[in-house]
Coordinates of C-alpha atoms and ligand atoms in Angstrom, one line a residue:
M205 CA -0.2 -0.2 0.0
I206 CA 1.0 3.6 -0.3
T207 CA 2.5 4.7 2.9
A208 CA 0.9 7.4 5.4
T209 CA 3.7 9.9 4.1
A210 CA 2.5 9.6 0.6
Y211 CA -0.4 11.5 1.5
A212 CA 1.7 14.4 3.1
K213 CA 1.7 17.7 1.9
S214 CA 5.2 19.0 0.3
P215 CA 6.2 22.1 -1.2
V216 CA 5.7 22.6 -5.0
S217 CA 8.9 24.3 -6.7
Q218 CA 8.1 27.0 -8.3
A219 CA 10.2 26.1 -11.4
P220 CA 9.0 23.8 -14.3
R221 CA 8.1 20.5 -13.4
R222 CA 10.2 17.9 -15.7
V223 CA 8.0 15.3 -16.9
S224 CA 8.3 12.2 -18.9
I225 CA 5.7 10.0 -20.7
L226 CA 6.4 6.4 -21.1
G227 CA 3.4 5.3 -23.6
S228 CA 2.6 9.3 -24.8
T229 CA 1.1 7.9 -28.0
G230 CA -1.6 6.2 -26.3
S231 CA -4.9 7.3 -25.0
V232 CA -3.7 8.3 -21.7
G233 CA -0.4 9.6 -22.9
C234 CA -2.1 12.1 -25.3
S235 CA -4.5 13.2 -22.4
T236 CA -1.4 13.9 -20.4
L237 CA 0.0 15.4 -23.1
D238 CA -3.3 17.7 -23.9
L239 CA -3.3 19.1 -20.6
I240 CA 0.6 19.8 -20.2
G241 CA 0.1 21.6 -23.8
R242 CA -2.1 24.2 -21.8
D243 CA 0.0 25.2 -18.8
P244 CA 3.5 24.7 -20.9
S245 CA 5.2 27.2 -18.3
H246 CA 4.8 24.8 -15.6
F247 CA 6.0 21.8 -17.5
D248 CA 9.2 20.9 -18.9
V249 CA 9.2 17.6 -21.1
V250 CA 12.2 15.5 -21.0
A251 CA 11.2 12.1 -22.9
L252 CA 8.2 10.6 -24.7
T253 CA 7.9 7.1 -25.7
G254 CA 5.9 5.1 -27.8
N255 CA 5.7 1.7 -29.2
S256 CA 5.7 2.0 -33.2
N257 CA 3.8 5.2 -34.3
A258 CA 6.8 7.3 -35.3
E259 CA 4.8 9.9 -36.9
L260 CA 2.4 10.9 -33.8
L261 CA 5.5 10.5 -31.3
A262 CA 7.7 12.9 -33.8
Q263 CA 4.7 15.1 -34.1
Q264 CA 4.4 15.5 -30.0
A265 CA 8.1 15.4 -29.3
V266 CA 8.3 18.6 -31.7
A267 CA 5.0 20.4 -30.0
H268 CA 6.3 19.8 -26.5
D269 CA 9.7 20.7 -27.3
A270 CA 10.8 17.5 -25.6
D271 CA 14.5 16.4 -25.5
L272 CA 14.2 12.8 -26.3
A273 CA 11.8 10.7 -28.3
V274 CA 12.2 6.8 -28.1
L275 CA 10.3 4.0 -29.8
A276 CA 10.1 0.6 -28.3
D277 CA 10.0 -1.0 -31.8
P278 CA 13.5 -0.5 -33.4
A279 CA 12.0 -0.9 -36.8
G280 CA 10.5 2.6 -36.6
L281 CA 13.9 4.3 -35.9
E282 CA 14.7 5.5 -39.4
D283 CA 11.0 7.3 -39.7
L284 CA 11.3 8.8 -36.5
K285 CA 15.1 10.3 -37.3
S286 CA 14.1 11.5 -40.7
S287 CA 10.6 13.3 -39.0
L288 CA 12.9 14.8 -36.5
S289 CA 15.6 16.1 -38.7
G290 CA 16.5 19.7 -38.5
T291 CA 14.9 19.3 -34.8
S292 CA 16.7 19.8 -31.3
V293 CA 14.8 16.4 -30.3
E294 CA 17.1 13.1 -30.2
A295 CA 15.7 9.9 -31.7
A296 CA 16.3 6.4 -30.3
A297 CA 14.7 3.0 -30.3
G298 CA 14.8 -0.4 -28.8
Q299 CA 14.5 -1.5 -25.2
D300 CA 17.7 -0.2 -23.8
A301 CA 16.8 3.6 -25.4
L302 CA 13.6 2.8 -23.6
I303 CA 15.3 2.0 -20.2
E304 CA 17.9 5.0 -20.7
A305 CA 14.9 7.4 -21.5
V306 CA 13.4 6.8 -17.9
T307 CA 17.0 7.5 -16.3
R308 CA 16.9 11.1 -17.8
P309 CA 16.6 13.2 -14.5
T310 CA 12.7 14.1 -14.2
D311 CA 10.4 15.1 -11.3
W312 CA 7.5 13.2 -12.5
T313 CA 7.2 10.2 -14.7
M314 CA 3.7 8.8 -16.4
A315 CA 3.9 5.3 -16.6
A316 CA 1.1 4.9 -19.3
I317 CA 2.7 2.0 -21.6
V318 CA -0.2 -0.7 -21.9
G319 CA 0.3 -4.4 -20.3
S320 CA 3.3 -5.8 -18.9
A321 CA 5.2 -4.5 -21.6
G322 CA 5.4 -1.5 -19.2
L323 CA 6.8 -3.8 -16.0
R324 CA 10.7 -3.2 -16.6
P325 CA 10.4 0.8 -17.6
T326 CA 7.7 1.3 -15.1
L327 CA 10.1 -0.1 -12.4
E328 CA 12.8 1.7 -13.8
A329 CA 11.1 4.7 -13.4
V330 CA 10.1 3.8 -9.7
R331 CA 13.9 3.2 -8.9
Q332 CA 14.7 7.1 -10.0
G333 CA 12.7 7.8 -6.8
K334 CA 10.7 10.7 -8.0
S335 CA 7.4 10.8 -8.9
V336 CA 5.5 8.3 -10.8
A337 CA 2.2 8.6 -11.9
L338 CA 0.7 5.0 -12.4
A339 CA -1.8 4.4 -15.3
N340 CA 0.0 0.7 -15.9
K341 CA -2.4 -1.5 -14.1
E342 CA -0.7 -4.6 -15.2
C343 CA 2.4 -4.2 -13.8
L344 CA 0.9 -4.2 -10.1
V345 CA -1.0 -7.4 -11.4
S346 CA 1.5 -9.1 -12.8
A347 CA 4.6 -7.9 -10.0
G348 CA 2.6 -6.2 -7.2
D349 CA 4.8 -7.4 -4.6
I350 CA 8.3 -6.6 -6.1
F351 CA 6.7 -3.5 -7.6
M352 CA 5.6 -2.2 -4.0
E353 CA 9.2 -3.1 -2.7
E354 CA 10.9 -1.1 -5.0
V355 CA 8.5 2.0 -4.4
A356 CA 9.3 1.5 -0.7
K357 CA 13.0 1.2 -1.3
S358 CA 13.4 4.2 -3.7
G359 CA 11.1 6.5 -1.7
T360 CA 9.1 7.0 -5.0
R361 CA 5.8 9.1 -4.9
L362 CA 3.4 7.0 -6.3
L363 CA 0.4 8.8 -7.6
P364 CA -2.4 6.4 -8.6
V365 CA -3.9 7.3 -11.9
D366 CA -6.5 4.8 -12.8
S367 CA -9.6 6.6 -12.2
E368 CA -11.1 4.4 -9.6
H369 CA -7.7 4.5 -7.4
S370 CA -7.2 8.3 -8.1
A371 CA -10.6 8.6 -6.2
G372 CA -9.8 6.4 -3.4
F373 CA -6.5 8.2 -3.1
Q374 CA -8.6 11.3 -2.7
A375 CA -11.2 9.9 -0.2
I376 CA -8.6 8.1 2.2
D377 CA -8.2 10.0 4.9
P378 CA -4.4 9.6 6.0
N379 CA -5.2 9.9 9.8
A380 CA -7.9 7.0 9.8
S381 CA -6.9 4.5 7.2
D382 CA -7.0 2.3 10.2
A383 CA -10.4 2.9 10.3
I384 CA -11.4 2.1 6.4
E385 CA -13.9 -0.7 6.5
K386 CA -14.3 -1.3 3.0
I387 CA -13.3 0.3 -0.5
T388 CA -15.8 0.0 -3.3
L389 CA -14.9 0.3 -7.0
T390 CA -17.6 1.2 -9.5
A391 CA -17.5 -0.3 -12.8
S392 CA -19.7 1.2 -15.6
G393 CA -20.5 -2.7 -16.6
G394 CA -19.5 -1.7 -20.4
P395 CA -21.3 -2.4 -23.1
F396 CA -22.7 -5.8 -22.4
R397 CA -24.1 -5.0 -19.1
T398 CA -27.6 -5.6 -20.4
W399 CA -26.9 -8.2 -22.7
T400 CA -27.7 -12.1 -22.1
Q401 CA -25.2 -14.8 -22.2
E402 CA -26.6 -15.9 -25.4
Q403 CA -25.9 -12.5 -27.0
M404 CA -22.6 -12.0 -25.6
K405 CA -21.8 -15.3 -27.3
I406 CA -22.1 -13.5 -30.8
A407 CA -20.6 -10.0 -29.7
T408 CA -18.5 -8.7 -32.1
R409 CA -15.1 -6.9 -31.9
D410 CA -17.1 -3.5 -32.7
D411 CA -19.9 -4.3 -29.8
A412 CA -16.8 -4.5 -27.4
L413 CA -15.1 -1.5 -28.5
N414 CA -18.1 0.5 -28.1
H415 CA -17.8 1.5 -24.5
P416 CA -20.8 3.5 -23.0
T417 CA -18.8 6.1 -20.7
W418 CA -15.2 6.0 -21.3
S419 CA -12.9 6.7 -24.2
M420 CA -9.9 4.3 -23.9
G421 CA -7.3 2.1 -25.6
D422 CA -8.4 -1.0 -27.2
K423 CA -7.1 -3.7 -24.6
L424 CA -8.7 -1.7 -21.7
T425 CA -12.0 -1.1 -23.7
I426 CA -12.4 -5.2 -24.1
D427 CA -11.2 -5.8 -20.4
S428 CA -14.0 -3.3 -19.7
A429 CA -16.4 -5.0 -21.9
T430 CA -15.6 -8.5 -20.0
L431 CA -15.2 -6.8 -16.5
M432 CA -12.0 -8.2 -16.0
N433 CA -10.8 -5.0 -15.9
K434 CA -12.5 -4.5 -12.5
G435 CA -10.6 -7.6 -11.6
L436 CA -7.5 -6.3 -12.5
E437 CA -8.0 -3.0 -10.6
L438 CA -9.3 -4.9 -7.4
I439 CA -5.8 -6.3 -7.5
E440 CA -4.3 -3.1 -8.0
A441 CA -6.6 -1.4 -5.0
Y442 CA -5.1 -4.1 -2.8
Y443 CA -1.5 -3.0 -3.5
L444 CA -2.1 0.4 -3.4
F445 CA -4.6 1.0 -0.3
P446 CA -4.6 -0.4 3.2
V447 CA -6.8 -2.7 2.8
E448 CA -7.2 -6.8 2.9
P449 CA -8.8 -8.3 -0.1
E450 CA -12.0 -9.1 1.5
Q451 CA -12.5 -5.8 2.2
L452 CA -12.7 -5.1 -1.8
N453 CA -15.8 -4.6 -3.5
I454 CA -17.2 -3.5 -6.9
V455 CA -20.5 -2.2 -7.9
I456 CA -22.1 -1.4 -11.3
H457 CA -22.7 2.5 -11.8
P458 CA -23.6 2.8 -15.3
Q459 CA -23.0 6.7 -15.3
S460 CA -19.2 6.5 -14.4
I461 CA -19.9 9.6 -12.1
V462 CA -18.8 7.9 -8.6
H463 CA -15.4 6.4 -9.2
C464 CA -14.7 5.0 -5.8
L465 CA -16.4 4.9 -2.2
V466 CA -14.0 4.9 1.0
E467 CA -16.5 3.3 3.9
Y468 CA -15.1 4.2 7.6
S469 CA -16.0 2.4 10.9
D470 CA -18.4 5.3 11.9
G471 CA -20.5 4.5 8.9
S472 CA -19.3 7.4 6.8
V473 CA -18.4 7.0 3.2
L474 CA -16.2 9.2 1.2
A475 CA -16.3 9.3 -2.5
Q476 CA -14.8 11.2 -5.6
L477 CA -17.1 12.3 -8.5
S478 CA -16.1 13.5 -11.7
S479 CA -17.2 13.3 -15.3
P480 CA -16.0 10.2 -17.2
D481 CA -12.9 12.0 -18.7
M482 CA -9.3 10.7 -17.5
R483 CA -8.0 14.2 -17.9
T484 CA -9.2 14.7 -14.5
P485 CA -7.2 11.8 -12.6
I486 CA -4.2 12.7 -14.8
A487 CA -4.6 16.7 -14.0
Y488 CA -4.6 15.5 -10.1
S489 CA -1.5 13.1 -10.5
L490 CA 0.5 16.0 -12.6
A491 CA -0.5 18.7 -9.8
W492 CA -0.3 16.7 -7.0
P493 CA -0.2 17.9 -3.9
E494 CA -2.0 20.8 -5.6
R495 CA -5.1 20.9 -8.2
M496 CA -4.8 22.5 -11.8
W497 CA -7.3 23.2 -14.3
A498 CA -8.8 20.6 -16.3
P499 CA -10.9 21.1 -19.3
T500 CA -13.4 18.7 -18.4
E501 CA -17.0 18.8 -18.8
R502 CA -18.5 19.6 -14.9
L503 CA -21.1 17.7 -13.2
D504 CA -24.3 19.0 -13.5
L505 CA -26.3 16.6 -10.9
A506 CA -29.9 18.1 -11.6
K507 CA -29.5 17.4 -15.0
I508 CA -28.0 13.8 -14.7
G509 CA -31.0 13.4 -12.2
S510 CA -30.3 9.9 -10.9
L511 CA -27.2 7.7 -10.2
D512 CA -27.8 4.1 -10.4
F513 CA -26.4 1.6 -9.0
E514 CA -26.3 -2.5 -9.0
A515 CA -24.6 -5.3 -7.9
P516 CA -22.5 -7.2 -10.6
D517 CA -23.6 -10.3 -12.2
Y518 CA -20.7 -13.0 -11.8
D519 CA -22.7 -15.6 -13.9
R520 CA -22.3 -13.2 -17.0
F521 CA -18.9 -11.7 -15.9
P522 CA -16.8 -14.1 -13.9
A523 CA -13.6 -12.4 -14.6
P524 CA -13.5 -10.0 -11.3
L525 CA -14.1 -13.6 -9.5
M526 CA -10.8 -15.3 -11.1
A527 CA -9.1 -12.2 -10.4
V528 CA -9.9 -12.3 -6.8
Q529 CA -9.0 -16.0 -6.3
A530 CA -5.8 -15.4 -7.7
L531 CA -5.2 -12.5 -5.6
K532 CA -5.8 -14.3 -2.4
A533 CA -3.9 -17.8 -3.8
D534 CA -0.7 -15.5 -3.2
N535 CA 1.4 -17.6 -5.6
G536 CA 1.9 -16.0 -8.8
S537 CA -1.4 -16.8 -10.1
T538 CA -1.9 -13.3 -11.0
T539 CA 1.0 -12.9 -13.1
V540 CA -0.9 -16.0 -15.0
L541 CA -4.1 -14.2 -15.0
N542 CA -2.5 -11.2 -16.9
A543 CA -0.2 -12.7 -19.3
A544 CA -3.2 -15.1 -20.5
N545 CA -5.8 -12.5 -20.6
E546 CA -2.9 -10.3 -22.9
I547 CA -3.0 -13.2 -25.4
A548 CA -6.7 -13.5 -25.1
V549 CA -7.7 -10.3 -25.6
D550 CA -5.1 -9.8 -28.5
A551 CA -7.0 -12.8 -30.2
F552 CA -10.4 -11.3 -30.0
L553 CA -9.2 -8.2 -31.2
K554 CA -7.8 -9.9 -34.1
R555 CA -11.3 -11.8 -34.3
R556 CA -9.2 -15.2 -33.9
I557 CA -12.1 -16.1 -30.8
G558 CA -15.2 -14.9 -29.5
L559 CA -15.8 -12.9 -26.2
P560 CA -16.8 -15.9 -24.0
S561 CA -13.2 -17.5 -25.2
I562 CA -11.3 -14.8 -23.6
N563 CA -12.4 -15.9 -19.9
A564 CA -12.2 -19.6 -20.9
L565 CA -8.8 -19.0 -22.3
V566 CA -7.8 -17.3 -18.9
A567 CA -9.1 -20.0 -16.9
E568 CA -7.7 -22.8 -19.2
T569 CA -4.0 -20.9 -18.9
M570 CA -4.4 -20.7 -14.9
E571 CA -5.4 -24.5 -14.6
A572 CA -2.8 -25.9 -16.7
V573 CA 0.3 -23.5 -15.2
A574 CA -1.2 -24.7 -11.5
R575 CA -1.2 -28.4 -12.6
D576 CA 2.8 -27.9 -13.6
G577 CA 3.3 -26.4 -9.8
L578 CA 3.3 -22.5 -9.3
S579 CA 5.1 -21.1 -6.7
K580 CA 5.4 -17.0 -5.9
P581 CA 7.7 -14.9 -8.1
K582 CA 10.7 -13.7 -5.9
S583 CA 12.5 -11.2 -8.6
L584 CA 11.5 -9.5 -11.5
E585 CA 13.5 -12.1 -13.4
D586 CA 10.9 -14.9 -12.2
V587 CA 7.9 -12.7 -12.9
L588 CA 9.2 -12.4 -16.5
A589 CA 9.7 -16.0 -16.7
L590 CA 6.4 -17.1 -15.4
D591 CA 5.1 -14.4 -17.8
A592 CA 6.7 -16.0 -20.7
L593 CA 5.5 -19.5 -19.8
S594 CA 2.2 -18.1 -19.4
R595 CA 1.9 -16.6 -22.6
T596 CA 3.6 -19.9 -24.4
L597 CA 0.9 -22.1 -22.7
A598 CA -2.0 -19.6 -23.2
R599 CA -0.7 -19.7 -27.2
T600 CA -0.8 -23.2 -27.6
L601 CA -4.3 -23.6 -25.7
L602 CA -5.5 -20.8 -28.0
Q603 CA -4.8 -23.1 -31.2
D604 CA -6.9 -25.8 -29.8
M605 CA -9.7 -23.4 -29.4
I606 CA -9.7 -21.8 -33.1
Ligands
NAD768 P1 -2.9 2.5 -25.6 O1 -2.9 1.4 -26.0 O2 -3.8 3.8 -25.7 O3 -1.7 3.1 -25.0 C1 -0.5 2.5 -25.0 C2 0.8 3.1 -25.5 O4 1.8 1.9 -24.8 C3 0.9 3.6 -26.4 O5 1.9 5.0 -26.4 C4 1.9 2.2 -27.3 O6 2.5 2.9 -28.3 C5 2.5 2.0 -26.1 N1 3.1 0.3 -26.2 C6 2.2 -0.7 -26.5 N2 2.9 -1.8 -26.7 C7 4.5 -1.4 -26.1 C8 5.4 -2.1 -26.0 N3 5.7 -3.2 -26.4 N4 6.6 -1.4 -25.6 C9 6.4 -0.2 -25.3 N5 5.5 0.7 -25.4 C10 4.3 0.2 -25.7 O7 -3.6 2.4 -23.9 P2 -4.4 3.3 -22.6 O8 -5.8 3.0 -22.9 O9 -3.8 4.5 -22.6 O10 -3.8 2.7 -21.5 C11 -2.2 2.7 -21.0 C12 -2.3 2.0 -19.7 O11 -3.3 3.0 -18.6 C13 -2.8 0.4 -19.7 O12 -2.1 -0.2 -18.8 C14 -4.2 1.0 -19.0 O13 -4.9 -0.3 -18.5 C15 -4.2 2.1 -18.3 N6 -5.2 2.6 -18.0 C16 -5.8 3.5 -19.2 C17 -7.0 4.3 -18.8 C18 -7.5 4.9 -20.2 O14 -8.4 5.6 -20.2 N7 -7.0 4.5 -21.4 C19 -7.6 4.4 -17.8 C20 -6.8 3.7 -16.6 C21 -6.0 3.0 -16.9
MG769 MG1 -10.3 2.2 -14.2

């Protein structure tokens, strides 16, 4: 969990804050740059990174006067160099360059690479001991204990960006964290909230990408459609907040306005509300411990009229149960769950399997790995080995499915 000192106020330097963004070409990355671009005198952009979109990365680096632009995929280096020729931005590519970018001195790093590809660079950002705004949830799911040990060792200030966790961070009373009885994350329910199991069997990629309230990258949008996202977020919450798995809950809230509720022993419930726009939690992490203006739609509760809540239907959406079971097993199962889910979602996005096969592939992979014997990863290398093994098994099982 984030220690009480993380909640203490610290003076904000008047000098521009040096920032780097891992995954600047994605949904969270673009929203972060949108905010920075509206307030450029307060920020000095050091490094921006993307996977393969050289054109967008170069555009961003020039527009925000970055020192360095790095692509994870070396194949795009020539394009990146030619797009940046004649500018003062350095261009680089590949895993070593990505890690080198993270070690460039900054005050604040946004970790917004999707999937377990974000693990190494985010851990490296944590080791720098400054502020890390954590959007990538997969690294806590895949390597939570190791990740949080590094956070504690380095003294890094971890600022949750996932909207529910930013909301929880805001609603946790640092003087009363012992009095927390329960933390409830809300879930929109996704595009299939009202669909029957029969209808969900024939759901298409486009149906699944049609999220009712949030605009996000494809992987997360599919995770939201299966509610695996909420499972990953329960695991994330366990590592970020001072609670046991039994104290974590989810509730379906189709309007996505209340993001997290923290219940205390005196019966008080503190919640954070905002319209569903990632620029609010990103702005919170960018300005913390102060606040900055964000160009988001303001809440008009009279216009909204009512906020609805309902219990999740785990018959149609079993993924959160799988995630909690994996968390409680405390034996590396969450690493397997995350890896198998990444393979399954990728296969669904490529139209190789249907929606129900996502959960089936995750469950089968978890069983297969468990049959061979699982033990809790003790190092990053252990995590990466278990992640690779799980992916191999998931790919084999996938072949039998299609
Ligand atoms: P996205 O797919 O839009 O962007 C992902 C970014 O990671 C891109 O810049 C991409 O180029 C980069 N990337 C992809 N594969 C890579 C690789 N192998 N190596 C290096 N970089 C790689 O994703 P997103 O929706 O912005 O989400 C990013 C992370 O934030 C995810 O972990 C997601 O769960 C989390 N998150 C996102 C939102 C949201 O609203 N989008 C909300 C909460 C949490
Ligand atoms: Mg979320």
